[in-house]
Amino acid sequence: MLIQVLGPGCKNCKTVEANVREALQALDMEANVEKVTDFSDIINLGVMKTPGLIIDGEIKASGRIPSTEEIKGFLIK
């Protein structure tokens, strides 16, 4: 599983990454968590507002911070 956290490295982006790692730990799952900070790469991935969250190529959140519980839901579907 590939999880991409998109954003320039701001506080919100770091919060999304922390929530992703917390959700993975709570579910005892492993995944590759990749930070995407280059704006051209972010736009090419289809996200226009950061922070963004993509799981296995599917945009799950854009322009907001998904909660740990919401991310758990994304991971177990």
PDB file of N, CA and C in Angstrom:
ATOM      1  N   MET A   1       0.849  -1.173   0.000  1.00  0.00           N
ATOM      2  CA  MET A   1       0.000   0.000   0.000  1.00  0.00           C
ATOM      3  C   MET A   1       0.894   1.235   0.000  1.00  0.00           C
ATOM      4  N   LEU A   2       0.524   2.199  -0.829  1.00  0.00           N
ATOM      5  CA  LEU A   2       1.249   3.465  -0.901  1.00  0.00           C
ATOM      6  C   LEU A   2       0.322   4.580  -0.444  1.00  0.00           C
ATOM      7  N   ILE A   3       0.768   5.310   0.573  1.00  0.00           N
ATOM      8  CA  ILE A   3       0.028   6.451   1.095  1.00  0.00           C
ATOM      9  C   ILE A   3       0.866   7.687   0.828  1.00  0.00           C
ATOM     10  N   GLN A   4       0.270   8.652   0.150  1.00  0.00           N
ATOM     11  CA  GLN A   4       0.973   9.887  -0.167  1.00  0.00           C
ATOM     12  C   GLN A   4       0.322  11.047   0.587  1.00  0.00           C
ATOM     13  N   VAL A   5       1.148  11.784   1.313  1.00  0.00           N
ATOM     14  CA  VAL A   5       0.714  12.994   2.002  1.00  0.00           C
ATOM     15  C   VAL A   5       1.244  14.164   1.188  1.00  0.00           C
ATOM     16  N   LEU A   6       0.335  15.001   0.713  1.00  0.00           N
ATOM     17  CA  LEU A   6       0.714  16.084  -0.194  1.00  0.00           C
ATOM     18  C   LEU A   6       0.646  17.433   0.501  1.00  0.00           C
ATOM     19  N   GLY A   7       1.703  18.208   0.347  1.00  0.00           N
ATOM     20  CA  GLY A   7       1.746  19.555   0.896  1.00  0.00           C
ATOM     21  C   GLY A   7       3.175  20.028   1.049  1.00  0.00           C
ATOM     22  N   PRO A   8       3.327  21.331   1.286  1.00  0.00           N
ATOM     23  CA  PRO A   8       4.666  21.918   1.328  1.00  0.00           C
ATOM     24  C   PRO A   8       5.451  21.645   2.606  1.00  0.00           C
ATOM     25  N   GLY A   9       4.842  20.961   3.565  1.00  0.00           N
ATOM     26  CA  GLY A   9       5.541  20.706   4.821  1.00  0.00           C
ATOM     27  C   GLY A   9       5.043  21.579   5.955  1.00  0.00           C
ATOM     28  N   CYS A  10       3.867  22.145   5.780  1.00  0.00           N
ATOM     29  CA  CYS A  10       3.278  23.024   6.794  1.00  0.00           C
ATOM     30  C   CYS A  10       2.743  22.207   7.977  1.00  0.00           C
ATOM     31  N   LYS A  11       2.270  22.901   8.988  1.00  0.00           N
ATOM     32  CA  LYS A  11       1.744  22.242  10.182  1.00  0.00           C
ATOM     33  C   LYS A  11       0.594  21.288   9.836  1.00  0.00           C
ATOM     34  N   ASN A  12      -0.301  21.713   8.946  1.00  0.00           N
ATOM     35  CA  ASN A  12      -1.436  20.867   8.567  1.00  0.00           C
ATOM     36  C   ASN A  12      -0.969  19.584   7.880  1.00  0.00           C
ATOM     37  N   CYS A  13       0.028  19.698   7.024  1.00  0.00           N
ATOM     38  CA  CYS A  13       0.559  18.531   6.323  1.00  0.00           C
ATOM     39  C   CYS A  13       1.190  17.553   7.317  1.00  0.00           C
ATOM     40  N   LYS A  14       1.894  18.098   8.283  1.00  0.00           N
ATOM     41  CA  LYS A  14       2.515  17.255   9.312  1.00  0.00           C
ATOM     42  C   LYS A  14       1.456  16.571  10.161  1.00  0.00           C
ATOM     43  N   THR A  15       0.345  17.263  10.402  1.00  0.00           N
ATOM     44  CA  THR A  15      -0.756  16.667  11.162  1.00  0.00           C
ATOM     45  C   THR A  15      -1.367  15.503  10.390  1.00  0.00           C
ATOM     46  N   VAL A  16      -1.553  15.669   9.087  1.00  0.00           N
ATOM     47  CA  VAL A  16      -2.092  14.579   8.264  1.00  0.00           C
ATOM     48  C   VAL A  16      -1.153  13.374   8.325  1.00  0.00           C
ATOM     49  N   GLU A  17       0.143  13.612   8.187  1.00  0.00           N
ATOM     50  CA  GLU A  17       1.098  12.510   8.248  1.00  0.00           C
ATOM     51  C   GLU A  17       1.045  11.818   9.611  1.00  0.00           C
ATOM     52  N   ALA A  18       0.973  12.590  10.677  1.00  0.00           N
ATOM     53  CA  ALA A  18       0.897  12.005  12.017  1.00  0.00           C
ATOM     54  C   ALA A  18      -0.378  11.180  12.174  1.00  0.00           C
ATOM     55  N   ASN A  19      -1.503  11.675  11.650  1.00  0.00           N
ATOM     56  CA  ASN A  19      -2.763  10.936  11.722  1.00  0.00           C
ATOM     57  C   ASN A  19      -2.689   9.636  10.929  1.00  0.00           C
ATOM     58  N   VAL A  20      -2.017   9.672   9.778  1.00  0.00           N
ATOM     59  CA  VAL A  20      -1.840   8.464   8.963  1.00  0.00           C
ATOM     60  C   VAL A  20      -1.034   7.431   9.748  1.00  0.00           C
ATOM     61  N   ARG A  21       0.067   7.851  10.323  1.00  0.00           N
ATOM     62  CA  ARG A  21       0.924   6.919  11.066  1.00  0.00           C
ATOM     63  C   ARG A  21       0.198   6.362  12.297  1.00  0.00           C
ATOM     64  N   GLU A  22      -0.594   7.203  12.958  1.00  0.00           N
ATOM     65  CA  GLU A  22      -1.369   6.754  14.115  1.00  0.00           C
ATOM     66  C   GLU A  22      -2.416   5.718  13.693  1.00  0.00           C
ATOM     67  N   ALA A  23      -3.082   5.965  12.575  1.00  0.00           N
ATOM     68  CA  ALA A  23      -4.091   5.022  12.072  1.00  0.00           C
ATOM     69  C   ALA A  23      -3.448   3.690  11.698  1.00  0.00           C
ATOM     70  N   LEU A  24      -2.302   3.749  11.029  1.00  0.00           N
ATOM     71  CA  LEU A  24      -1.605   2.519  10.655  1.00  0.00           C
ATOM     72  C   LEU A  24      -1.221   1.722  11.898  1.00  0.00           C
ATOM     73  N   GLN A  25      -0.711   2.410  12.902  1.00  0.00           N
ATOM     74  CA  GLN A  25      -0.301   1.732  14.127  1.00  0.00           C
ATOM     75  C   GLN A  25      -1.504   1.119  14.839  1.00  0.00           C
ATOM     76  N   ALA A  26      -2.597   1.857  14.913  1.00  0.00           N
ATOM     77  CA  ALA A  26      -3.794   1.357  15.594  1.00  0.00           C
ATOM     78  C   ALA A  26      -4.361   0.121  14.908  1.00  0.00           C
ATOM     79  N   LEU A  27      -4.231   0.063  13.578  1.00  0.00           N
ATOM     80  CA  LEU A  27      -4.745  -1.083  12.817  1.00  0.00           C
ATOM     81  C   LEU A  27      -3.699  -2.171  12.622  1.00  0.00           C
ATOM     82  N   ASP A  28      -2.504  -1.942  13.154  1.00  0.00           N
ATOM     83  CA  ASP A  28      -1.385  -2.870  13.002  1.00  0.00           C
ATOM     84  C   ASP A  28      -1.146  -3.183  11.520  1.00  0.00           C
ATOM     85  N   MET A  29      -1.102  -2.109  10.725  1.00  0.00           N
ATOM     86  CA  MET A  29      -0.877  -2.224   9.285  1.00  0.00           C
ATOM     87  C   MET A  29       0.440  -1.570   8.927  1.00  0.00           C
ATOM     88  N   GLU A  30       0.997  -2.006   7.819  1.00  0.00           N
ATOM     89  CA  GLU A  30       2.200  -1.377   7.295  1.00  0.00           C
ATOM     90  C   GLU A  30       1.896  -0.813   5.919  1.00  0.00           C
ATOM     91  N   ALA A  31       2.550   0.299   5.614  1.00  0.00           N
ATOM     92  CA  ALA A  31       2.383   0.928   4.305  1.00  0.00           C
ATOM     93  C   ALA A  31       3.582   1.821   4.062  1.00  0.00           C
ATOM     94  N   ASN A  32       3.824   2.107   2.808  1.00  0.00           N
ATOM     95  CA  ASN A  32       4.838   3.092   2.453  1.00  0.00           C
ATOM     96  C   ASN A  32       4.167   4.461   2.519  1.00  0.00           C
ATOM     97  N   VAL A  33       4.691   5.321   3.389  1.00  0.00           N
ATOM     98  CA  VAL A  33       4.156   6.677   3.527  1.00  0.00           C
ATOM     99  C   VAL A  33       5.154   7.619   2.865  1.00  0.00           C
ATOM    100  N   GLU A  34       4.671   8.301   1.840  1.00  0.00           N
ATOM    101  CA  GLU A  34       5.528   9.180   1.041  1.00  0.00           C
ATOM    102  C   GLU A  34       5.035  10.614   1.164  1.00  0.00           C
ATOM    103  N   LYS A  35       5.954  11.530   1.386  1.00  0.00           N
ATOM    104  CA  LYS A  35       5.603  12.950   1.424  1.00  0.00           C
ATOM    105  C   LYS A  35       5.870  13.541   0.045  1.00  0.00           C
ATOM    106  N   VAL A  36       4.885  14.236  -0.501  1.00  0.00           N
ATOM    107  CA  VAL A  36       5.019  14.897  -1.792  1.00  0.00           C
ATOM    108  C   VAL A  36       4.947  16.398  -1.520  1.00  0.00           C
ATOM    109  N   THR A  37       6.068  17.097  -1.737  1.00  0.00           N
ATOM    110  CA  THR A  37       6.129  18.518  -1.392  1.00  0.00           C
ATOM    111  C   THR A  37       6.231  19.438  -2.606  1.00  0.00           C
ATOM    112  N   ASP A  38       6.571  18.893  -3.752  1.00  0.00           N
ATOM    113  CA  ASP A  38       6.724  19.710  -4.962  1.00  0.00           C
ATOM    114  C   ASP A  38       5.341  20.029  -5.536  1.00  0.00           C
ATOM    115  N   PHE A  39       5.060  21.334  -5.709  1.00  0.00           N
ATOM    116  CA  PHE A  39       3.724  21.729  -6.147  1.00  0.00           C
ATOM    117  C   PHE A  39       3.358  21.190  -7.520  1.00  0.00           C
ATOM    118  N   SER A  40       4.310  21.079  -8.431  1.00  0.00           N
ATOM    119  CA  SER A  40       3.971  20.528  -9.751  1.00  0.00           C
ATOM    120  C   SER A  40       3.597  19.051  -9.627  1.00  0.00           C
ATOM    121  N   ASP A  41       4.272  18.323  -8.751  1.00  0.00           N
ATOM    122  CA  ASP A  41       3.909  16.921  -8.518  1.00  0.00           C
ATOM    123  C   ASP A  41       2.529  16.813  -7.879  1.00  0.00           C
ATOM    124  N   ILE A  42       2.244  17.705  -6.933  1.00  0.00           N
ATOM    125  CA  ILE A  42       0.937  17.708  -6.264  1.00  0.00           C
ATOM    126  C   ILE A  42      -0.176  17.953  -7.279  1.00  0.00           C
ATOM    127  N   ILE A  43       0.013  18.927  -8.142  1.00  0.00           N
ATOM    128  CA  ILE A  43      -0.998  19.232  -9.167  1.00  0.00           C
ATOM    129  C   ILE A  43      -1.141  18.073 -10.140  1.00  0.00           C
ATOM    130  N   ASN A  44      -0.026  17.465 -10.531  1.00  0.00           N
ATOM    131  CA  ASN A  44      -0.081  16.320 -11.449  1.00  0.00           C
ATOM    132  C   ASN A  44      -0.813  15.134 -10.838  1.00  0.00           C
ATOM    133  N   LEU A  45      -0.826  15.048  -9.515  1.00  0.00           N
ATOM    134  CA  LEU A  45      -1.559  13.977  -8.839  1.00  0.00           C
ATOM    135  C   LEU A  45      -3.052  14.298  -8.699  1.00  0.00           C
ATOM    136  N   GLY A  46      -3.445  15.516  -9.107  1.00  0.00           N
ATOM    137  CA  GLY A  46      -4.858  15.888  -9.120  1.00  0.00           C
ATOM    138  C   GLY A  46      -5.342  16.624  -7.890  1.00  0.00           C
ATOM    139  N   VAL A  47      -4.428  17.044  -7.019  1.00  0.00           N
ATOM    140  CA  VAL A  47      -4.820  17.761  -5.813  1.00  0.00           C
ATOM    141  C   VAL A  47      -4.562  19.250  -6.016  1.00  0.00           C
ATOM    142  N   MET A  48      -5.599  20.053  -5.825  1.00  0.00           N
ATOM    143  CA  MET A  48      -5.479  21.497  -6.025  1.00  0.00           C
ATOM    144  C   MET A  48      -5.351  22.257  -4.710  1.00  0.00           C
ATOM    145  N   LYS A  49      -5.748  21.628  -3.604  1.00  0.00           N
ATOM    146  CA  LYS A  49      -5.641  22.255  -2.284  1.00  0.00           C
ATOM    147  C   LYS A  49      -4.919  21.307  -1.347  1.00  0.00           C
ATOM    148  N   THR A  50      -3.976  21.858  -0.594  1.00  0.00           N
ATOM    149  CA  THR A  50      -3.270  21.038   0.382  1.00  0.00           C
ATOM    150  C   THR A  50      -3.796  21.357   1.778  1.00  0.00           C
ATOM    151  N   PRO A  51      -3.654  20.462   2.720  1.00  0.00           N
ATOM    152  CA  PRO A  51      -3.000  19.172   2.584  1.00  0.00           C
ATOM    153  C   PRO A  51      -3.870  18.193   1.798  1.00  0.00           C
ATOM    154  N   GLY A  52      -3.199  17.207   1.224  1.00  0.00           N
ATOM    155  CA  GLY A  52      -3.896  16.184   0.466  1.00  0.00           C
ATOM    156  C   GLY A  52      -3.485  14.808   0.944  1.00  0.00           C
ATOM    157  N   LEU A  53      -4.350  13.841   0.716  1.00  0.00           N
ATOM    158  CA  LEU A  53      -4.068  12.456   1.087  1.00  0.00           C
ATOM    159  C   LEU A  53      -4.502  11.543  -0.048  1.00  0.00           C
ATOM    160  N   ILE A  54      -3.571  10.748  -0.533  1.00  0.00           N
ATOM    161  CA  ILE A  54      -3.849   9.785  -1.596  1.00  0.00           C
ATOM    162  C   ILE A  54      -3.448   8.400  -1.086  1.00  0.00           C
ATOM    163  N   ILE A  55      -4.349   7.441  -1.241  1.00  0.00           N
ATOM    164  CA  ILE A  55      -4.064   6.063  -0.854  1.00  0.00           C
ATOM    165  C   ILE A  55      -4.207   5.195  -2.094  1.00  0.00           C
ATOM    166  N   ASP A  56      -3.119   4.544  -2.448  1.00  0.00           N
ATOM    167  CA  ASP A  56      -3.069   3.688  -3.641  1.00  0.00           C
ATOM    168  C   ASP A  56      -3.663   4.368  -4.872  1.00  0.00           C
ATOM    169  N   GLY A  57      -3.268   5.632  -5.076  1.00  0.00           N
ATOM    170  CA  GLY A  57      -3.660   6.359  -6.275  1.00  0.00           C
ATOM    171  C   GLY A  57      -5.019   7.027  -6.221  1.00  0.00           C
ATOM    172  N   GLU A  58      -5.767   6.856  -5.124  1.00  0.00           N
ATOM    173  CA  GLU A  58      -7.103   7.431  -5.010  1.00  0.00           C
ATOM    174  C   GLU A  58      -7.066   8.603  -4.020  1.00  0.00           C
ATOM    175  N   ILE A  59      -7.526   9.770  -4.477  1.00  0.00           N
ATOM    176  CA  ILE A  59      -7.560  10.946  -3.605  1.00  0.00           C
ATOM    177  C   ILE A  59      -8.627  10.728  -2.536  1.00  0.00           C
ATOM    178  N   LYS A  60      -8.202  10.780  -1.281  1.00  0.00           N
ATOM    179  CA  LYS A  60      -9.122  10.591  -0.161  1.00  0.00           C
ATOM    180  C   LYS A  60      -9.470  11.900   0.530  1.00  0.00           C
ATOM    181  N   ALA A  61      -8.561  12.874   0.479  1.00  0.00           N
ATOM    182  CA  ALA A  61      -8.823  14.166   1.109  1.00  0.00           C
ATOM    183  C   ALA A  61      -8.009  15.238   0.400  1.00  0.00           C
ATOM    184  N   SER A  62      -8.579  16.430   0.336  1.00  0.00           N
ATOM    185  CA  SER A  62      -7.893  17.563  -0.279  1.00  0.00           C
ATOM    186  C   SER A  62      -8.363  18.839   0.392  1.00  0.00           C
ATOM    187  N   GLY A  63      -7.409  19.648   0.863  1.00  0.00           N
ATOM    188  CA  GLY A  63      -7.749  20.913   1.471  1.00  0.00           C
ATOM    189  C   GLY A  63      -8.279  20.822   2.887  1.00  0.00           C
ATOM    190  N   ARG A  64      -8.075  19.660   3.525  1.00  0.00           N
ATOM    191  CA  ARG A  64      -8.542  19.488   4.899  1.00  0.00           C
ATOM    192  C   ARG A  64      -7.708  18.416   5.595  1.00  0.00           C
ATOM    193  N   ILE A  65      -7.874  18.322   6.897  1.00  0.00           N
ATOM    194  CA  ILE A  65      -7.134  17.344   7.685  1.00  0.00           C
ATOM    195  C   ILE A  65      -8.089  16.216   8.083  1.00  0.00           C
ATOM    196  N   PRO A  66      -7.945  15.043   7.475  1.00  0.00           N
ATOM    197  CA  PRO A  66      -8.790  13.917   7.894  1.00  0.00           C
ATOM    198  C   PRO A  66      -8.351  13.419   9.268  1.00  0.00           C
ATOM    199  N   SER A  67      -9.309  13.059  10.083  1.00  0.00           N
ATOM    200  CA  SER A  67      -9.004  12.564  11.420  1.00  0.00           C
ATOM    201  C   SER A  67      -8.391  11.165  11.342  1.00  0.00           C
ATOM    202  N   THR A  68      -7.805  10.757  12.434  1.00  0.00           N
ATOM    203  CA  THR A  68      -7.250   9.405  12.510  1.00  0.00           C
ATOM    204  C   THR A  68      -8.346   8.371  12.267  1.00  0.00           C
ATOM    205  N   GLU A  69      -9.518   8.595  12.848  1.00  0.00           N
ATOM    206  CA  GLU A  69     -10.635   7.653  12.679  1.00  0.00           C
ATOM    207  C   GLU A  69     -11.082   7.593  11.221  1.00  0.00           C
ATOM    208  N   GLU A  70     -11.119   8.728  10.561  1.00  0.00           N
ATOM    209  CA  GLU A  70     -11.513   8.755   9.148  1.00  0.00           C
ATOM    210  C   GLU A  70     -10.486   7.997   8.310  1.00  0.00           C
ATOM    211  N   ILE A  71      -9.209   8.195   8.603  1.00  0.00           N
ATOM    212  CA  ILE A  71      -8.150   7.507   7.873  1.00  0.00           C
ATOM    213  C   ILE A  71      -8.238   5.999   8.099  1.00  0.00           C
ATOM    214  N   LYS A  72      -8.562   5.588   9.307  1.00  0.00           N
ATOM    215  CA  LYS A  72      -8.751   4.149   9.566  1.00  0.00           C
ATOM    216  C   LYS A  72      -9.819   3.591   8.629  1.00  0.00           C
ATOM    217  N   GLY A  73     -10.898   4.348   8.448  1.00  0.00           N
ATOM    218  CA  GLY A  73     -11.961   3.924   7.533  1.00  0.00           C
ATOM    219  C   GLY A  73     -11.468   3.789   6.107  1.00  0.00           C
ATOM    220  N   PHE A  74     -10.609   4.702   5.685  1.00  0.00           N
ATOM    221  CA  PHE A  74     -10.032   4.612   4.345  1.00  0.00           C
ATOM    222  C   PHE A  74      -9.181   3.347   4.210  1.00  0.00           C
ATOM    223  N   LEU A  75      -8.471   2.996   5.265  1.00  0.00           N
ATOM    224  CA  LEU A  75      -7.517   1.889   5.202  1.00  0.00           C
ATOM    225  C   LEU A  75      -8.158   0.515   5.231  1.00  0.00           C
ATOM    226  N   ILE A  76      -9.315   0.394   5.874  1.00  0.00           N
ATOM    227  CA  ILE A  76      -9.917  -0.934   6.002  1.00  0.00           C
ATOM    228  C   ILE A  76     -10.960  -1.224   4.932  1.00  0.00           C
ATOM    229  N   LYS A  77     -11.196  -0.276   4.033  1.00  0.00           N
ATOM    230  CA  LYS A  77     -12.164  -0.513   2.945  1.00  0.00           C
ATOM    231  C   LYS A  77     -11.535  -1.315   1.842  1.00  0.00           C
TER     232      LYS A  77
END
